[in-house]
mmCIF file of C-alpha atoms in Angstrom:
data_model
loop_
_atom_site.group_PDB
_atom_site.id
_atom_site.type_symbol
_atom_site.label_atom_id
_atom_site.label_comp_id
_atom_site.label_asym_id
_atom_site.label_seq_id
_atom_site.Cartn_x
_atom_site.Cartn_y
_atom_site.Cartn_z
ATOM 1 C CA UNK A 18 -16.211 -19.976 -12.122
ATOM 2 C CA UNK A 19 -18.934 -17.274 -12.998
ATOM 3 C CA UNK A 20 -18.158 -15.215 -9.591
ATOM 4 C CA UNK A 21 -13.930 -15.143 -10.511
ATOM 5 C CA UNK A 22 -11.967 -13.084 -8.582
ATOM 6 C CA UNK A 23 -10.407 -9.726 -10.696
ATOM 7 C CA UNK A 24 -7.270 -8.083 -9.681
ATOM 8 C CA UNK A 25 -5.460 -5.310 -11.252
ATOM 9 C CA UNK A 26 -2.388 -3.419 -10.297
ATOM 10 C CA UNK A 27 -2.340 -0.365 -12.234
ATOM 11 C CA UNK A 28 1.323 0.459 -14.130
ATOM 12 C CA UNK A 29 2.924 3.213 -12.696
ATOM 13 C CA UNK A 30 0.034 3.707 -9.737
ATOM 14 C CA UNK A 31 0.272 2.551 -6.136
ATOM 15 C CA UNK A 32 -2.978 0.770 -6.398
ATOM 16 C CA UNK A 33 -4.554 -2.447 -6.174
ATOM 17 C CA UNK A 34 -8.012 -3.018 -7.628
ATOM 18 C CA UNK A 35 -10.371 -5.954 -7.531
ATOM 19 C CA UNK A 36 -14.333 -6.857 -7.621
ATOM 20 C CA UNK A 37 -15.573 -10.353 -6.819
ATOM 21 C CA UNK A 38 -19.017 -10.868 -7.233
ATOM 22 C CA UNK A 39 -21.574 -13.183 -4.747
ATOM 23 C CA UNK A 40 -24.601 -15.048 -5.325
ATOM 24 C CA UNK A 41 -26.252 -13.536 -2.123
ATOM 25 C CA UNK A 42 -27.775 -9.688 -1.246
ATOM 26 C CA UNK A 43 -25.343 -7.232 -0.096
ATOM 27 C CA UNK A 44 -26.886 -7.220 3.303
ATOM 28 C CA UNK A 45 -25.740 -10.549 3.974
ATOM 29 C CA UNK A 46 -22.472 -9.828 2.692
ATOM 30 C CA UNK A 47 -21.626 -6.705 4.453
ATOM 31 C CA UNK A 48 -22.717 -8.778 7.593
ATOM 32 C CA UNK A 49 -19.989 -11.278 7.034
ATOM 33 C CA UNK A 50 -17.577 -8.292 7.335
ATOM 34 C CA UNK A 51 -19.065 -6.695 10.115
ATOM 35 C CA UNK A 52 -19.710 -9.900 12.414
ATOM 36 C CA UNK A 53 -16.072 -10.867 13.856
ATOM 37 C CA UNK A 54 -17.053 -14.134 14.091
ATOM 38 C CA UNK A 55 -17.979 -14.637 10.510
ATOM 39 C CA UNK A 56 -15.227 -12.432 9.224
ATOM 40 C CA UNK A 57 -12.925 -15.112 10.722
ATOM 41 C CA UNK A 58 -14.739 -18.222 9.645
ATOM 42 C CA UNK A 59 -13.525 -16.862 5.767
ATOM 43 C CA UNK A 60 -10.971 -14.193 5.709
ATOM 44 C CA UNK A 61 -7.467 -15.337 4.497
ATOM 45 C CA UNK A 62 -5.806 -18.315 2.844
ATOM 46 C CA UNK A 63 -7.511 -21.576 3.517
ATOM 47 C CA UNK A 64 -4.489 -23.077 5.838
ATOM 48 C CA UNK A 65 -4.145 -20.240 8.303
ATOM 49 C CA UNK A 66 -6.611 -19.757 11.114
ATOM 50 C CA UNK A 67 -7.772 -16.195 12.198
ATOM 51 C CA UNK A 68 -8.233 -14.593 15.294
ATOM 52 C CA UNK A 69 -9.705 -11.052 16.207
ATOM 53 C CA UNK A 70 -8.638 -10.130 19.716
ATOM 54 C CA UNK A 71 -9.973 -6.037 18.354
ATOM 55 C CA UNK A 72 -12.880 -6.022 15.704
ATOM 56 C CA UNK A 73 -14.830 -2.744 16.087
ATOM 57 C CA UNK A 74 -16.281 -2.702 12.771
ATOM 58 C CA UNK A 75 -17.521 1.235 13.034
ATOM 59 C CA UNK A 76 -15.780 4.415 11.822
ATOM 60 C CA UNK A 77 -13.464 5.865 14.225
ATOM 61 C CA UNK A 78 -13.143 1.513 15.175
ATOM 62 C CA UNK A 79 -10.135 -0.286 15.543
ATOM 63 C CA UNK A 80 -8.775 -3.450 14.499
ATOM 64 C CA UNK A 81 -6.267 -6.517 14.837
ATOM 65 C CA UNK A 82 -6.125 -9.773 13.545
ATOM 66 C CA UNK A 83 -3.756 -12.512 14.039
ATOM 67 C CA UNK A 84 -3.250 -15.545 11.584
ATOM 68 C CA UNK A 85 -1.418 -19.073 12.434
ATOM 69 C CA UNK A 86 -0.214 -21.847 10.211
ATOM 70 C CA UNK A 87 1.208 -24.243 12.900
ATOM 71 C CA UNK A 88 4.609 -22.365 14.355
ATOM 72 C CA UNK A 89 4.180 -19.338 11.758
ATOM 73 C CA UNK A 90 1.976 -16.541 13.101
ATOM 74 C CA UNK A 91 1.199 -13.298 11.419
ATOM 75 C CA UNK A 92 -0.446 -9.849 12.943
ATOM 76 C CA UNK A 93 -2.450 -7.389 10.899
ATOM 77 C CA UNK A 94 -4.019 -3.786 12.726
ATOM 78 C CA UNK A 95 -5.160 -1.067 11.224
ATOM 79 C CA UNK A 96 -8.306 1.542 12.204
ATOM 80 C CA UNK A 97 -11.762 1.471 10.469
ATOM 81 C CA UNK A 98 -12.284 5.412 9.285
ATOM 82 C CA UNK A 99 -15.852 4.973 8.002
ATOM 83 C CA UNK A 100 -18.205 2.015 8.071
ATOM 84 C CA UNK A 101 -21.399 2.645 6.412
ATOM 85 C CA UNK A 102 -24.122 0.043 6.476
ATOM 86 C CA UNK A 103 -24.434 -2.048 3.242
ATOM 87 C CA UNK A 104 -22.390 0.356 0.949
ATOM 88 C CA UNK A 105 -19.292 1.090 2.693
ATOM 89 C CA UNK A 106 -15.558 0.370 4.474
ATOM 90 C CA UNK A 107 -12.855 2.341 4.893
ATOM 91 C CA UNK A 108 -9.863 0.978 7.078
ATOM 92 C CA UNK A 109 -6.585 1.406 7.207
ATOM 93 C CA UNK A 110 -4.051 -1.383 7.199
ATOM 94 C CA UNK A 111 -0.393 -3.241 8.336
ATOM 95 C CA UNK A 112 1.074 -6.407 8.896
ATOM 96 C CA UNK A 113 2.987 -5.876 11.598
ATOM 97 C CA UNK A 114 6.222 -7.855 10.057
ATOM 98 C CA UNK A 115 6.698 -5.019 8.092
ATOM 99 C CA UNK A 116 5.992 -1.688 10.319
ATOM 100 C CA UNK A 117 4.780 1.358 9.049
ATOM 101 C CA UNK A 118 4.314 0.376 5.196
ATOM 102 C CA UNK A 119 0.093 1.339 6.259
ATOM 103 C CA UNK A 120 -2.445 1.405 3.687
ATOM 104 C CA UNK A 121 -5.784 2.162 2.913
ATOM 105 C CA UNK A 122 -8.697 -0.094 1.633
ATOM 106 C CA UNK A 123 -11.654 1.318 0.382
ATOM 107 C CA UNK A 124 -14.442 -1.810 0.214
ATOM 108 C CA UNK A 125 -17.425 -1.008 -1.869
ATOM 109 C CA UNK A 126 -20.726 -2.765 -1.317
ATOM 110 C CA UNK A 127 -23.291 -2.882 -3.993
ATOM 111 C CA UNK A 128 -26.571 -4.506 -4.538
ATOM 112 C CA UNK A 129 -27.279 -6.050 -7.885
ATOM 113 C CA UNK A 130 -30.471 -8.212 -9.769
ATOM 114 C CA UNK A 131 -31.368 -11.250 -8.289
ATOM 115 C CA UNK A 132 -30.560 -11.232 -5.037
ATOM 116 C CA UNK A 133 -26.708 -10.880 -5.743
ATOM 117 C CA UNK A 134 -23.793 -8.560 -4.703
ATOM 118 C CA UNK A 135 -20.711 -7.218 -5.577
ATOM 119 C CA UNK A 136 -17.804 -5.900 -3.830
ATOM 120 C CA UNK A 137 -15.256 -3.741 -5.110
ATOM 121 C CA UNK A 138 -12.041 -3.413 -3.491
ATOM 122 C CA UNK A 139 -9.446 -0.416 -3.543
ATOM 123 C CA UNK A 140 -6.301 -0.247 -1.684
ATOM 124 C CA UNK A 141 -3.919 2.989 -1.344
ATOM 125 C CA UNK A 142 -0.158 2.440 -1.025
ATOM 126 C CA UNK A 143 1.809 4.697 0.408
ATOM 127 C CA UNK A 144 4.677 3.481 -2.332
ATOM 128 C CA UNK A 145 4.669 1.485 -5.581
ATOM 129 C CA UNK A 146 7.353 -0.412 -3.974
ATOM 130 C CA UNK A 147 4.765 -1.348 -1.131
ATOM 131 C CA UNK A 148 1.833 -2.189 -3.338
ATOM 132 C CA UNK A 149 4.475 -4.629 -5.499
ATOM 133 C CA UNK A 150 5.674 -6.063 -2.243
ATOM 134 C CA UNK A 151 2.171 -6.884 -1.398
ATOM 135 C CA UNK A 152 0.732 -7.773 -5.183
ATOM 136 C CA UNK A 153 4.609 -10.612 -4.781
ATOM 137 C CA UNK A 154 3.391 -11.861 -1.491
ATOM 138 C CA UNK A 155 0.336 -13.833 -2.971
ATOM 139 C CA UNK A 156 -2.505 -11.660 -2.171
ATOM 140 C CA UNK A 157 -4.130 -12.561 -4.912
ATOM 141 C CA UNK A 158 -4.080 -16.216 -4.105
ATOM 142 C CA UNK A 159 -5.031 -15.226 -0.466
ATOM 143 C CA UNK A 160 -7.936 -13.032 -1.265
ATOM 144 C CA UNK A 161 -9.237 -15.779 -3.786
ATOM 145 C CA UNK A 162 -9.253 -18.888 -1.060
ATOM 146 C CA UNK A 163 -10.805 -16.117 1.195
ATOM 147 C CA UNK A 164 -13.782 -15.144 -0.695
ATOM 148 C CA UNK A 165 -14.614 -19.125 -2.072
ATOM 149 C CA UNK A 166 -14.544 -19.451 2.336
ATOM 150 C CA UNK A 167 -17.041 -16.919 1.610
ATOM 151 C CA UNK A 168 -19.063 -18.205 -0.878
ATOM 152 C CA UNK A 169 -19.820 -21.231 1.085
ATOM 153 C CA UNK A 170 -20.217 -19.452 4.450
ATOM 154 C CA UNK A 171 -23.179 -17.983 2.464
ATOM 155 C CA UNK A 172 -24.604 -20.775 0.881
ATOM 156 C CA UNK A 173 -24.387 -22.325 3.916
ATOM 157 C CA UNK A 174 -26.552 -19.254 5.785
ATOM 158 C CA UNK A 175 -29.028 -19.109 2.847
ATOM 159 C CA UNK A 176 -29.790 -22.975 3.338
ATOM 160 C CA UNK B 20 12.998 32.332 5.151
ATOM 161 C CA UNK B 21 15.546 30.012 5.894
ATOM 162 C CA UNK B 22 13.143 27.311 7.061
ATOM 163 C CA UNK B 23 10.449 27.575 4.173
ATOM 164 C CA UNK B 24 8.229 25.090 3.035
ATOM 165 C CA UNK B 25 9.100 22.648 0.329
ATOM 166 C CA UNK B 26 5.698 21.095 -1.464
ATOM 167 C CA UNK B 27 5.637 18.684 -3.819
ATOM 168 C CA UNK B 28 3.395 17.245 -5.861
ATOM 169 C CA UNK B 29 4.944 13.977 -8.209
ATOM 170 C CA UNK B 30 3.800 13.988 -11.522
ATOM 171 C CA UNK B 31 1.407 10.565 -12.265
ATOM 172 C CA UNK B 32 1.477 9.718 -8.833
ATOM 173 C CA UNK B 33 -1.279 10.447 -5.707
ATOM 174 C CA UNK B 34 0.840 11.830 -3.281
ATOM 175 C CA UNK B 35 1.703 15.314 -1.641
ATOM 176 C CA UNK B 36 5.070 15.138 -0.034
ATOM 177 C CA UNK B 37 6.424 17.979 2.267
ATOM 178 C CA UNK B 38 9.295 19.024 4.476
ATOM 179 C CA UNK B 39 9.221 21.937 6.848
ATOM 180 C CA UNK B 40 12.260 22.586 9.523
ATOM 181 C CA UNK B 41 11.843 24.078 12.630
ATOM 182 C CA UNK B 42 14.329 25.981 15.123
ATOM 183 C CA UNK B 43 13.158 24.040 17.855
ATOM 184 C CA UNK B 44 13.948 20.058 19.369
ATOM 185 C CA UNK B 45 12.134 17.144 17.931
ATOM 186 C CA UNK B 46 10.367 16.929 21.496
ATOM 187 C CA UNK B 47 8.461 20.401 21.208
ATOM 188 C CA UNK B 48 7.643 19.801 17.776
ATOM 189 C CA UNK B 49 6.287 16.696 18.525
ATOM 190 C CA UNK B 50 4.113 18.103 21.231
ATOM 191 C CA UNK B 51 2.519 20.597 19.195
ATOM 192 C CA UNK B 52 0.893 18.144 17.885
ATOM 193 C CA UNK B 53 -0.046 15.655 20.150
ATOM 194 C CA UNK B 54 -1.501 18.392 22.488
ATOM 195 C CA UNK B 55 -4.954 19.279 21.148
ATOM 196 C CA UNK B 56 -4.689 22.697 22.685
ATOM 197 C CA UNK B 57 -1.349 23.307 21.210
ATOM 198 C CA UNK B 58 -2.348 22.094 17.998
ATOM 199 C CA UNK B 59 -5.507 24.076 17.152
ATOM 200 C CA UNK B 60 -3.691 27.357 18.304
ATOM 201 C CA UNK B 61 -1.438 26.928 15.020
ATOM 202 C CA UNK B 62 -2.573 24.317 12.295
ATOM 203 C CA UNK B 63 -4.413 26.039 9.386
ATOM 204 C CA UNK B 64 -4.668 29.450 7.586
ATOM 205 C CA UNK B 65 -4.673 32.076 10.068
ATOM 206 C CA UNK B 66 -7.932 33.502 9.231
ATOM 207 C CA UNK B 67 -9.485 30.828 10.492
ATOM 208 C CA UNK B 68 -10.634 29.681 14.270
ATOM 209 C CA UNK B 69 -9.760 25.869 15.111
ATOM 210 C CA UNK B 70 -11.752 23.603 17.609
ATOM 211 C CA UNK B 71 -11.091 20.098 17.946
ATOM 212 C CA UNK B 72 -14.495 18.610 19.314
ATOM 213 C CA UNK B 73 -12.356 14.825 18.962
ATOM 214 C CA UNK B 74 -8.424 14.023 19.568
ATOM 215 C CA UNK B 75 -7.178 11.103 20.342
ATOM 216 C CA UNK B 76 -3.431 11.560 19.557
ATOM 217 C CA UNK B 77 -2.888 7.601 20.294
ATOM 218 C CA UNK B 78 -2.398 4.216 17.994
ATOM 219 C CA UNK B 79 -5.917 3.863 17.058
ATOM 220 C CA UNK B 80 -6.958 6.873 18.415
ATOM 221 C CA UNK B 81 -10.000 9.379 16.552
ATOM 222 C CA UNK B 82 -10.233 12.985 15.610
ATOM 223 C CA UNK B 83 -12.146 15.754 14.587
ATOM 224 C CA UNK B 84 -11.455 19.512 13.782
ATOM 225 C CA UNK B 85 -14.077 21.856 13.038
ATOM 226 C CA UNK B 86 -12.483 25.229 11.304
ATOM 227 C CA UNK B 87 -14.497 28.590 11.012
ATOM 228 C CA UNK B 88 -13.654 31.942 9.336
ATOM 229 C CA UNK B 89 -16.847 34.260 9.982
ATOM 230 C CA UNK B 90 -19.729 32.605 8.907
ATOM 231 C CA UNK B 91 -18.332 29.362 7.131
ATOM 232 C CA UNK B 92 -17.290 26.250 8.655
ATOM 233 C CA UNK B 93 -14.782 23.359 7.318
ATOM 234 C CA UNK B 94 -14.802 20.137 9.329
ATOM 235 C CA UNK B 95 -12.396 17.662 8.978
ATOM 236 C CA UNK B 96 -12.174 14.007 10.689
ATOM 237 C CA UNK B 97 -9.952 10.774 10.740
ATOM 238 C CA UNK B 98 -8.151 8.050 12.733
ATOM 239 C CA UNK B 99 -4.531 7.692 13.945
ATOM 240 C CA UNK B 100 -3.314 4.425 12.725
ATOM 241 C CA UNK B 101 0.177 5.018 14.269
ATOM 242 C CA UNK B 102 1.483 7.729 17.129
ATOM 243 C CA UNK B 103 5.376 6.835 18.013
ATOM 244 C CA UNK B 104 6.609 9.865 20.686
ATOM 245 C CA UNK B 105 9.027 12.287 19.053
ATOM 246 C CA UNK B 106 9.162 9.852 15.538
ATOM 247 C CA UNK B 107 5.936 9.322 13.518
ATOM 248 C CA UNK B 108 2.490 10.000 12.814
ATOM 249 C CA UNK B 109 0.214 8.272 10.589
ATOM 250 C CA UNK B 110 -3.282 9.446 10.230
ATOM 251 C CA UNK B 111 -6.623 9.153 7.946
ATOM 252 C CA UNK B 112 -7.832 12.287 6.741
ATOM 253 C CA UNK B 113 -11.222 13.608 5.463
ATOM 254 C CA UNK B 114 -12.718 16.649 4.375
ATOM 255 C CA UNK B 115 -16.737 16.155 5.023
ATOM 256 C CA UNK B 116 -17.401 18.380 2.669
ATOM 257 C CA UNK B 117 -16.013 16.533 0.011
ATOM 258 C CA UNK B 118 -16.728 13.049 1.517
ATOM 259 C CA UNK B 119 -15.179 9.320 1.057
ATOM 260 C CA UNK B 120 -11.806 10.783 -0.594
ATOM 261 C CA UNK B 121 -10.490 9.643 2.511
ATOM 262 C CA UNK B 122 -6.157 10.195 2.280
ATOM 263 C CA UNK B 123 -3.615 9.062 4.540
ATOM 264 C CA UNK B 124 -0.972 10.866 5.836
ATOM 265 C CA UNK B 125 2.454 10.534 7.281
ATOM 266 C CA UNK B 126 4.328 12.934 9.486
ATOM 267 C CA UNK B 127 8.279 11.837 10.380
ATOM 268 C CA UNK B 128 9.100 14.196 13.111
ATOM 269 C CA UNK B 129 13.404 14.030 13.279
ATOM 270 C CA UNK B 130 16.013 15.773 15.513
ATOM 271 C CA UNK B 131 18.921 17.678 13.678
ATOM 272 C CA UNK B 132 21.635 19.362 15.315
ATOM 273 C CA UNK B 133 21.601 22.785 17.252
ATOM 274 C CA UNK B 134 18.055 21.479 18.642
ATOM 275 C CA UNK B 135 16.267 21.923 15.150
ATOM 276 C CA UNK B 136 14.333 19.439 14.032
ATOM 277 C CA UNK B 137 12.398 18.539 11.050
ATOM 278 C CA UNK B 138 8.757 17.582 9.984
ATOM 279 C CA UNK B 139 8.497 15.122 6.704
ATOM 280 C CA UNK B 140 5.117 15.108 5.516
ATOM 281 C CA UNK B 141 3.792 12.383 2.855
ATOM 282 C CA UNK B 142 -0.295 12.239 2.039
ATOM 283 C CA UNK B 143 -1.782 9.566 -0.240
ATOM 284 C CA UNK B 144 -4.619 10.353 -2.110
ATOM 285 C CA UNK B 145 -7.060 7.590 -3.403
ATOM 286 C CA UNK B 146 -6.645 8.515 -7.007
ATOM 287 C CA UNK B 147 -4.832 11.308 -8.864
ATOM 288 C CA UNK B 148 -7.900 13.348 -8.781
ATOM 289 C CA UNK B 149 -8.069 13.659 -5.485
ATOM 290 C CA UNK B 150 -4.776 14.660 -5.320
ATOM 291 C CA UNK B 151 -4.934 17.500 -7.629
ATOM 292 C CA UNK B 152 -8.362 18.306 -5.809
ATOM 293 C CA UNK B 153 -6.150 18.938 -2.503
ATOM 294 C CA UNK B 154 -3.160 20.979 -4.431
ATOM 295 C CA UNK B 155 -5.791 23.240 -6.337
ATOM 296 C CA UNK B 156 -7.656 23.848 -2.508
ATOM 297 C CA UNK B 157 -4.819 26.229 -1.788
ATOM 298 C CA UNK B 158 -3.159 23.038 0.621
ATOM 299 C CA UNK B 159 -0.122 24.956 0.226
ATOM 300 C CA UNK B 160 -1.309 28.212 1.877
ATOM 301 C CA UNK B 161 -2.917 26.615 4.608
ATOM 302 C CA UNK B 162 0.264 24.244 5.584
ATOM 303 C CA UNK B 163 2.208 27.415 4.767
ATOM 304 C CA UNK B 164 0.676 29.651 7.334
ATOM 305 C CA UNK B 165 0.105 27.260 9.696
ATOM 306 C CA UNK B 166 3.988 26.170 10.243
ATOM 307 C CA UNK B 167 4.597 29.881 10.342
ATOM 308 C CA UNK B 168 2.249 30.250 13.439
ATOM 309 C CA UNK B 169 4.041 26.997 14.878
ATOM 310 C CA UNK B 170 7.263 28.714 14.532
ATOM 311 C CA UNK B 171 5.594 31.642 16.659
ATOM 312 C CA UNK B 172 4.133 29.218 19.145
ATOM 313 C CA UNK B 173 7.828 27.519 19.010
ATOM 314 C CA UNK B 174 9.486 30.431 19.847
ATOM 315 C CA UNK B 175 7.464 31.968 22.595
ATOM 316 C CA UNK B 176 7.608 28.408 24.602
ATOM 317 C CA UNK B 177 11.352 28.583 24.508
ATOM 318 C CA UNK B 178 11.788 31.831 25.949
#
């Protein structure tokens, strides 16, 4: 797939790093992160459902989602600290089934030729035993079903 | 000073971790900094003036503190992820003058015997950089200072 998902979890840093690439203009793209309702229609691992009972997607905002796969449920909050239209997110982050292990994703939105975008994720850990619990918990797989949910929510909105 | 500052900055990783004891209960500790009007009277170098136009010392809560010494002014803004009475703080935390090296920071407020207590601070930078950015700022001055005018502000509540 030209627009693969790349993830990187620097040796010996409590990082995670990935871009992902879309064949649509950042302004569509940061939309489907600011609107709750499309941020649910893609976010997440293709088998879960999301809700958003708090999605206020400015800085100072707050947020909480909450993700089911039939009995199984799992809760995610954090606080948006800057939103900036088209370029940037920063929010903080925790899944509530583990308290306290909060960290910090920096999403990057850029604009490139021909109408397509590319976001750049960076996420903070407050350990290195943190970021490998959450590189071992399949994020990678989870971000990856997330943003193909994306892809075709905006094919779907170009049509 | 028995109850001095310990700083530390890890080699190859983006965090500033600190401990600073107090001869005062966990409770009054706490307070001085969940109470806005507490907190500005002590936080920071002591040449400087504190006002805190934003604070929100709740989960998901918002701040802002504007410091001025003569004519310069330093302002400062972020979110509280997590506020647990008397046990933890975490917090997002920006410099505007240096913008989007947005770090997050940890306080563990604990109770030791003889009503001391004991503040355990750990910040996480976005990348090593930033980190030694903060350390070379004088950071360690500032926190310095400011815990000595908290032991003052300590003190003259007790008696």
């Amino acid at each position: 797939m030209s627009n693969a998902l790349s993830v990187e979890a620097p040796e010996g840093l409590p990082f995670i790093d990935y871009t992902r690439e879309f064949d649509a203009p950042v302004e569509d793209l940061f939309r489907a992160h600011a609107d709750p309702e499309l941020f649910a229609r893609w976010v997440g691992p293709s088998d879960l459902t999301t809700e958003l009972p708090t999605y206020d997607f400015t800085s100072g905002g707050r947020w909480r989602m909450v993700q089911r796969r039939g009995e199984e449920e799992y809760a995610f909050r954090g606080t948006f600290h800057t939103v900036r239209e088209n370029e940037l997110a920063v929010q903080t982050f925790e899944f509530e089934g583990f308290p306290d292990a909060v960290s910090l994703e920096f999403f990057t939105f850029e604009q490139l030729p021909g109408n397509r975008s590319r976001l750049v994720g960076h996420a903070v850990y407050p350990t290195l035993e943190a970021r490998d619990g959450m590189v071992s918990s399949g994020m990678e797989s989870g971000l990856a079903d997330g943003y193909d949910q994306l892809d075709a929510l905006l094919a779907e909105r170009a049509a």
